[in-house]
mmCIF file of C-alpha atoms and ligand atoms in Angstrom:
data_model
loop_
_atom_site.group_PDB
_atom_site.id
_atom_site.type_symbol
_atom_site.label_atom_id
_atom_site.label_comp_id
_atom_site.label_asym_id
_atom_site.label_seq_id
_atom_site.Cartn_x
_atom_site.Cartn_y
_atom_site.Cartn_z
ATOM 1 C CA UNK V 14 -15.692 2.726 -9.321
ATOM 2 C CA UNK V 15 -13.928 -0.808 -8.478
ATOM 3 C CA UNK V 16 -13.055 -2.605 -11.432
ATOM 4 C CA UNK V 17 -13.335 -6.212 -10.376
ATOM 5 C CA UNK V 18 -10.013 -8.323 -10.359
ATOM 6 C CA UNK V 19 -11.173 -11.091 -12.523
ATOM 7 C CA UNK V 20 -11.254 -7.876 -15.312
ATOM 8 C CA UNK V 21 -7.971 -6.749 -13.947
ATOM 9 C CA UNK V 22 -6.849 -9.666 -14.900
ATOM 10 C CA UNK V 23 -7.702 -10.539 -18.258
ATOM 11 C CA UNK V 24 -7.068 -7.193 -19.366
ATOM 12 C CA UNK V 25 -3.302 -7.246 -18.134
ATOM 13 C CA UNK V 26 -3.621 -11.063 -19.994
ATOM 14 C CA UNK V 27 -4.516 -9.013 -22.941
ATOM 15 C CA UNK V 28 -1.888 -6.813 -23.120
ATOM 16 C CA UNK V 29 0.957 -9.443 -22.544
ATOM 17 C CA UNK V 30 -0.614 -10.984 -25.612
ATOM 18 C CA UNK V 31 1.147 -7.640 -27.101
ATOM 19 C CA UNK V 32 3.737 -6.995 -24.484
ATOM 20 C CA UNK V 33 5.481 -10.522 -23.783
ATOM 21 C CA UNK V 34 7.525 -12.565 -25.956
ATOM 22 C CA UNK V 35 6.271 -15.713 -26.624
ATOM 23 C CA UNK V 36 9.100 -17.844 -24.371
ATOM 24 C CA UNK V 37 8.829 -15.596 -21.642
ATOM 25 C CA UNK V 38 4.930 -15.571 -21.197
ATOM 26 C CA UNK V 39 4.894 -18.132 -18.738
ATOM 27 C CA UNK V 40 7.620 -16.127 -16.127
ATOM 28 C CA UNK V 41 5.137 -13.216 -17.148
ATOM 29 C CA UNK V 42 2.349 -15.015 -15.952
ATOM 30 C CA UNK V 43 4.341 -16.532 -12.523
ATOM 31 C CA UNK V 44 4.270 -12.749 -11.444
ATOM 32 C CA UNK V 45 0.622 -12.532 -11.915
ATOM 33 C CA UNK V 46 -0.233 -15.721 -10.528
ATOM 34 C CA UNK V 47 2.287 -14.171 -7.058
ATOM 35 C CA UNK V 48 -0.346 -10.857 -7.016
ATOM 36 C CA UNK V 49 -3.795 -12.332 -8.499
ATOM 37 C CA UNK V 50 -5.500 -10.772 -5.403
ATOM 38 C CA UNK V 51 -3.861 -8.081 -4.703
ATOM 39 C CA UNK V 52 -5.916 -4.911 -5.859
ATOM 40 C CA UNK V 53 -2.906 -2.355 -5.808
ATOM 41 C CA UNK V 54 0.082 -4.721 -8.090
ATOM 42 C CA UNK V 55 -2.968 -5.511 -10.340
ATOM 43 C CA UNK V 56 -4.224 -1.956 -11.063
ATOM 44 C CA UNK V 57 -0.126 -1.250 -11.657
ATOM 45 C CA UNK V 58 0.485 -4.419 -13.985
ATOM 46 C CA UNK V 59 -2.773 -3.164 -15.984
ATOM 47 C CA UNK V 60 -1.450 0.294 -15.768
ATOM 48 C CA UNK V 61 1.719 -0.569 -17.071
ATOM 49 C CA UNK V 62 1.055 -2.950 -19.621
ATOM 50 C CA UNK V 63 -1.848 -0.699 -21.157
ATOM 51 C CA UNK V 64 0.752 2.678 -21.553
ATOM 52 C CA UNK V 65 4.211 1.825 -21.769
ATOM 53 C CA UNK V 66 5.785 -1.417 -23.146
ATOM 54 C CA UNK V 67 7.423 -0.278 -26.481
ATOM 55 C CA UNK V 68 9.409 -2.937 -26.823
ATOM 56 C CA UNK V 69 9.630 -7.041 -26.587
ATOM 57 C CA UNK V 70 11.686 -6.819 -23.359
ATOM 58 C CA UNK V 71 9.620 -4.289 -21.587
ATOM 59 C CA UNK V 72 7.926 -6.996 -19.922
ATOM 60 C CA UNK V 73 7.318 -7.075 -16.253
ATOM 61 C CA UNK V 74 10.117 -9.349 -14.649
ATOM 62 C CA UNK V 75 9.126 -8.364 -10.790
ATOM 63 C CA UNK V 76 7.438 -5.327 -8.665
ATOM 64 C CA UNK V 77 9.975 -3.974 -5.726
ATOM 65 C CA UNK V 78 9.038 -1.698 -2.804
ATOM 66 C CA UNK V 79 10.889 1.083 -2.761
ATOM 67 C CA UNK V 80 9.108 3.161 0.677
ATOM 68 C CA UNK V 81 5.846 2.906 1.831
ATOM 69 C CA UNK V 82 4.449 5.483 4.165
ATOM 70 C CA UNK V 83 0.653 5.775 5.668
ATOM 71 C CA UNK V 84 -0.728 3.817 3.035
ATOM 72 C CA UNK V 85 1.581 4.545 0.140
ATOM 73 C CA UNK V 86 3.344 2.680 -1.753
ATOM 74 C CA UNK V 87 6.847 4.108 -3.855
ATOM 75 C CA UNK V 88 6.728 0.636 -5.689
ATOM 76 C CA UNK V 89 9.024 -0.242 -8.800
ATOM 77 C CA UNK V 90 8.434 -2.265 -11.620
ATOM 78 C CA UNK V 91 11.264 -3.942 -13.015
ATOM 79 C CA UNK V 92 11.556 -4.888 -16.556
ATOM 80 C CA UNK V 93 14.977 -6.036 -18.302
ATOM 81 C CA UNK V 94 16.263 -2.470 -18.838
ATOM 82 C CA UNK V 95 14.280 -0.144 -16.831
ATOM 83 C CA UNK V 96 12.678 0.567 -13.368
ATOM 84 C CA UNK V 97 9.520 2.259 -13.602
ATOM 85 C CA UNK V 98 8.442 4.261 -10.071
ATOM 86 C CA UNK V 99 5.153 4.539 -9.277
ATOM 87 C CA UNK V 100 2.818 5.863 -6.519
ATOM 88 C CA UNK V 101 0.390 3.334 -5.496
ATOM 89 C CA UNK V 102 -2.267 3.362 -2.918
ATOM 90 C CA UNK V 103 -5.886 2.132 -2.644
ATOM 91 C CA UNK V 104 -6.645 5.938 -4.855
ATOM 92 C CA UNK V 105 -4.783 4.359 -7.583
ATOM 93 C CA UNK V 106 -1.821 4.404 -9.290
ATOM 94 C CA UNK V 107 0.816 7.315 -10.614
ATOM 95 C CA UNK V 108 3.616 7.083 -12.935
ATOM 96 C CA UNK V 109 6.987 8.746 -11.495
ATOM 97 C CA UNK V 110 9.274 8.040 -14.617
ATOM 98 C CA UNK V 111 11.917 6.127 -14.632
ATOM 99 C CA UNK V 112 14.333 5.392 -12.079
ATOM 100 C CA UNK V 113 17.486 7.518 -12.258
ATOM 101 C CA UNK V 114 16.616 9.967 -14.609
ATOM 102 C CA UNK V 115 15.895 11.881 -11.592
ATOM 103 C CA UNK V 116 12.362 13.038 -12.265
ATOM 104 C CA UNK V 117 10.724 12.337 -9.147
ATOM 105 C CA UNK V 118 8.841 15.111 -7.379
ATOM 106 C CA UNK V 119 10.100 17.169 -4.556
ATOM 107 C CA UNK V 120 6.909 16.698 -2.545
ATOM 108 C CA UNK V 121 7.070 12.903 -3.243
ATOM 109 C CA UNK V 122 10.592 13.384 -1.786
ATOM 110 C CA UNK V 123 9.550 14.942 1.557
ATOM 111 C CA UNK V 124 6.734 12.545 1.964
ATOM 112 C CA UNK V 125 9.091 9.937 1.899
ATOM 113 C CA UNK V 126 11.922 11.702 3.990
ATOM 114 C CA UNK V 127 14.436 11.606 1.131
ATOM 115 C CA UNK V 128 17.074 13.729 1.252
ATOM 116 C CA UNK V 129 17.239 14.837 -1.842
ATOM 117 C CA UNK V 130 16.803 13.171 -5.734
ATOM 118 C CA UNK V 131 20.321 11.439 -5.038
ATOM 119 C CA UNK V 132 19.177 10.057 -1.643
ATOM 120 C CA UNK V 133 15.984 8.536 -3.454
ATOM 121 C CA UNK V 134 18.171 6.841 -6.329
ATOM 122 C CA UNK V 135 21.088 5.417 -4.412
ATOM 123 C CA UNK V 136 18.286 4.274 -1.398
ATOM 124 C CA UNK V 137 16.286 3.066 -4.211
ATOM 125 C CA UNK V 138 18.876 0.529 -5.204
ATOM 126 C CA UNK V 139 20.285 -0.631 -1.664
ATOM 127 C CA UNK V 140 18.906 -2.855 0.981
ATOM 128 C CA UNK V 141 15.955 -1.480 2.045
ATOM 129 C CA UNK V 142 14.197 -2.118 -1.226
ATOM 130 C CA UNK V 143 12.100 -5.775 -0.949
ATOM 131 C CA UNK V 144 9.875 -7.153 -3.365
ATOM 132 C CA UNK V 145 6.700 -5.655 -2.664
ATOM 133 C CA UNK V 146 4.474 -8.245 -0.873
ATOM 134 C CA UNK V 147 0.467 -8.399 -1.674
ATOM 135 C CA UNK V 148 -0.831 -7.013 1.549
ATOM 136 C CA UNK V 149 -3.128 -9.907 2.566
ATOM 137 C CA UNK V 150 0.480 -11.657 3.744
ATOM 138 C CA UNK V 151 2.422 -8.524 4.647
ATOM 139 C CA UNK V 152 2.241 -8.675 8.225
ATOM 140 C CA UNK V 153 4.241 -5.179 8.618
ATOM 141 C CA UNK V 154 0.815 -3.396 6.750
ATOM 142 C CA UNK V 155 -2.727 -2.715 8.524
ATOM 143 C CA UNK V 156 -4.746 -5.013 6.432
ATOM 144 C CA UNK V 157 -7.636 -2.327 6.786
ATOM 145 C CA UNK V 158 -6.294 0.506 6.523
ATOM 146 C CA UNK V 159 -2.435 0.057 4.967
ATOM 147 C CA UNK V 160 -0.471 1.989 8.237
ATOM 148 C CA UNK V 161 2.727 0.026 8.257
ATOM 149 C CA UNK V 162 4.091 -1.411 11.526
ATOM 150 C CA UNK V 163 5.082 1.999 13.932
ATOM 151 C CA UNK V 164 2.553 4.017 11.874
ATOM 152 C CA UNK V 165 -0.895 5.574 13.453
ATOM 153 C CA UNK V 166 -3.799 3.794 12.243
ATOM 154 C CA UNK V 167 -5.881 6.347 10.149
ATOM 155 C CA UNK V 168 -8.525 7.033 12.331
ATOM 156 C CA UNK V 169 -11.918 4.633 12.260
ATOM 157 C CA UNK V 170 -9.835 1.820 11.519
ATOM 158 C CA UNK V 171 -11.220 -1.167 13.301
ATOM 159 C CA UNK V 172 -7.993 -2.782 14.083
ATOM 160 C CA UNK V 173 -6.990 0.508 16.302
ATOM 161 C CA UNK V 174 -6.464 -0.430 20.200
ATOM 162 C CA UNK V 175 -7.688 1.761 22.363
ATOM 163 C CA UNK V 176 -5.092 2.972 24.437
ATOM 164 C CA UNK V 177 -7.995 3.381 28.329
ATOM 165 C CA UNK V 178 -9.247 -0.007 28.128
ATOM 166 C CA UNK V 179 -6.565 -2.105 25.520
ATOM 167 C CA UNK V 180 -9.964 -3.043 23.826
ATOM 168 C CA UNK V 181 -11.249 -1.889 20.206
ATOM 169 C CA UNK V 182 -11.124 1.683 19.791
ATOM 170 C CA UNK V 183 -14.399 1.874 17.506
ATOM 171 C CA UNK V 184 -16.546 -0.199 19.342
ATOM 172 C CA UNK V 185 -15.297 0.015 22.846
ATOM 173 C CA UNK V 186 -17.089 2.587 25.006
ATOM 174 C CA UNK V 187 -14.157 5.019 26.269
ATOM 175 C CA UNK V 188 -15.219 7.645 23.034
ATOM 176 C CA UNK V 189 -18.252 8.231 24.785
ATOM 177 C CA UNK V 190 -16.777 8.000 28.603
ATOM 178 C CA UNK V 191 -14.373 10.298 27.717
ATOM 179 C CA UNK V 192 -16.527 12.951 26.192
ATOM 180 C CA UNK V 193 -19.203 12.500 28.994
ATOM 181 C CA UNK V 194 -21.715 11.432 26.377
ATOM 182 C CA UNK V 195 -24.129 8.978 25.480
ATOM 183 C CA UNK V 196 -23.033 9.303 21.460
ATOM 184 C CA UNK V 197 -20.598 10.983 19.187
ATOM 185 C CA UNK V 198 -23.301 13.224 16.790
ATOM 186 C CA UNK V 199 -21.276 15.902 15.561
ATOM 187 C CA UNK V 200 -17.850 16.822 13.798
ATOM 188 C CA UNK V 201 -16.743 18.827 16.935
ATOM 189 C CA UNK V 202 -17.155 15.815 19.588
ATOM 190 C CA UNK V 203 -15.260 14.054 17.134
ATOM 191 C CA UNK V 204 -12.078 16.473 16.441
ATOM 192 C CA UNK V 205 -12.323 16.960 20.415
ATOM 193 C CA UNK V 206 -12.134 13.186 20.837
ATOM 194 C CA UNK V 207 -8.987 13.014 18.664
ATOM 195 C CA UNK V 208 -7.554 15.659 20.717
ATOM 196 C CA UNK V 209 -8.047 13.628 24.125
ATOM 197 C CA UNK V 210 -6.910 10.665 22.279
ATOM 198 C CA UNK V 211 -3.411 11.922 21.239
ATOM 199 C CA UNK V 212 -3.245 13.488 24.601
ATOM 200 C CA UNK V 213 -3.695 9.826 25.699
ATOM 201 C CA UNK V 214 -1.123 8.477 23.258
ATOM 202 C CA UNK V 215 -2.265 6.785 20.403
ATOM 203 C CA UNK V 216 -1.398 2.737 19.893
ATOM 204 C CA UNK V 217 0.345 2.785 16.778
ATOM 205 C CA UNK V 218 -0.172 -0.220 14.113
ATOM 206 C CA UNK V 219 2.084 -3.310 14.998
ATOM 207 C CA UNK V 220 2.038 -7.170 13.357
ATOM 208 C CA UNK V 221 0.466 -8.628 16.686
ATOM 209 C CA UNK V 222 -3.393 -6.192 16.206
ATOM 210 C CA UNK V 223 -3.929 -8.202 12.573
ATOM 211 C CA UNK V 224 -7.169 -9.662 13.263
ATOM 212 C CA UNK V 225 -6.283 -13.469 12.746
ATOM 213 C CA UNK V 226 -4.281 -13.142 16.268
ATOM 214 C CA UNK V 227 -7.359 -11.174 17.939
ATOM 215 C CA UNK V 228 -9.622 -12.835 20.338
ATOM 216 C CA UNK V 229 -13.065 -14.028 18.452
ATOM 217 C CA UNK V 230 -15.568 -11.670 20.055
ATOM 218 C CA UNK V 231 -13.634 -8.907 17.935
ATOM 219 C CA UNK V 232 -15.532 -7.581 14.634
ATOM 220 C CA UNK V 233 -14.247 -6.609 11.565
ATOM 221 C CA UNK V 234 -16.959 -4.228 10.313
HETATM 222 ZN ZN1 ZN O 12 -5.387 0.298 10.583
HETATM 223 ZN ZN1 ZN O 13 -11.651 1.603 25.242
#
């Protein structure tokens, strides 16, 4: 079940009542007003606010993104003393501890091609960790289905190219030329399909496919 945003919202405003000093509500509130449509930071700020502050300065000062691989996110939250790590993705949201304590877990590690736990912490404070941008203006994310720039689309996303005729993958008609039929019915035509399409080479997500740059005739649904 979706929780709608507007109830996102004034629940997180809720728990600042709680969670933020009084002086500091309104740089509190800047970092909502940065993510108020953006599912994923919202379901994390509510998250957050609802379980851990403990104390005045545990307030939210900024969310950073740490990796962010087929969909999900290794985000941060920052707060004066700490850096919370969380795994975020359109499932929802999963607390990792805090960062440098070292707690993070080995499969999260190989998902993420870390090295090891040291890897993750000194990577996790260096350049390659941005503020994490809401998706709707992150360019380098599949609005539909979150593969980041280089990344395979997951497969029925309508912003995939097809890689026979440069048109649509889901509504173009190569599935169906290439099988030799008229329609895809069952599970084996499809898992055959996705066979002939990797043989193909699939077109991988890049900044140029986001819809706003496609021609008009192209549909989002
Ligand atoms: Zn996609
Ligand atoms: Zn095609």
């Amino acid at each position: 079940m979706q929780v709608d945003l507007d109830e996102l919202i004034a629940g997180i405003r809720a728990a600042m009542d709680y969670a933020v000093p009084e002086e500091k509500r309104a740089e509190a509130e800047d970092l909502l007003y940065i993510y108020q449509d953006d599912r994923l930071a919202l379901v994390l700020l509510h998250e957050f606010y609802h379980f851990l502050p403990n104390a005045g300065e545990d307030w939210v000062r900024d969310i950073q993104q740490l990796n962010c691989r087929q969909g999900i996110f290794l985000l941060a939250l920052v707060t004066a003393q700490h850096r919370y790590v969380y795994l975020a993705s359109d499932e929802g949201v999963e607390f990792h501890g805090e960062l440098g304590d070292g707690y993070i877990a080995t499969e999260l590690l190989d998902f993420f091609a870390y090295e090891n736990v040291q890897d993750f912490i000194e990577r996790s404070r260096g350049d390659e960790v941005t503020n994490y941008e809401p998706l709707r203006l992150n360019v380098n994310i599949c609005p539909v289905c979150r593969a980041a720039t280089g990344e395979y689309h997951a497969l029925g996303c309508v912003v995939e190219l097809c890689p026979w005729c440069g048109g649509q993958l889901v509504h173009c008609s190569c599935r169906h030329d290439q099988l030799g039929v008229d329609s895809i019915d069952s599970e084996a035509q499809l898992v055959k399909f996705e066979v002939l399409l990797e043989e193909r080479g699939r077109i991988p997500y890049a900044p140029e496919q986001r819809p706003s740059f496609l021609q008009e005739d192209w549909e989002l649904e």
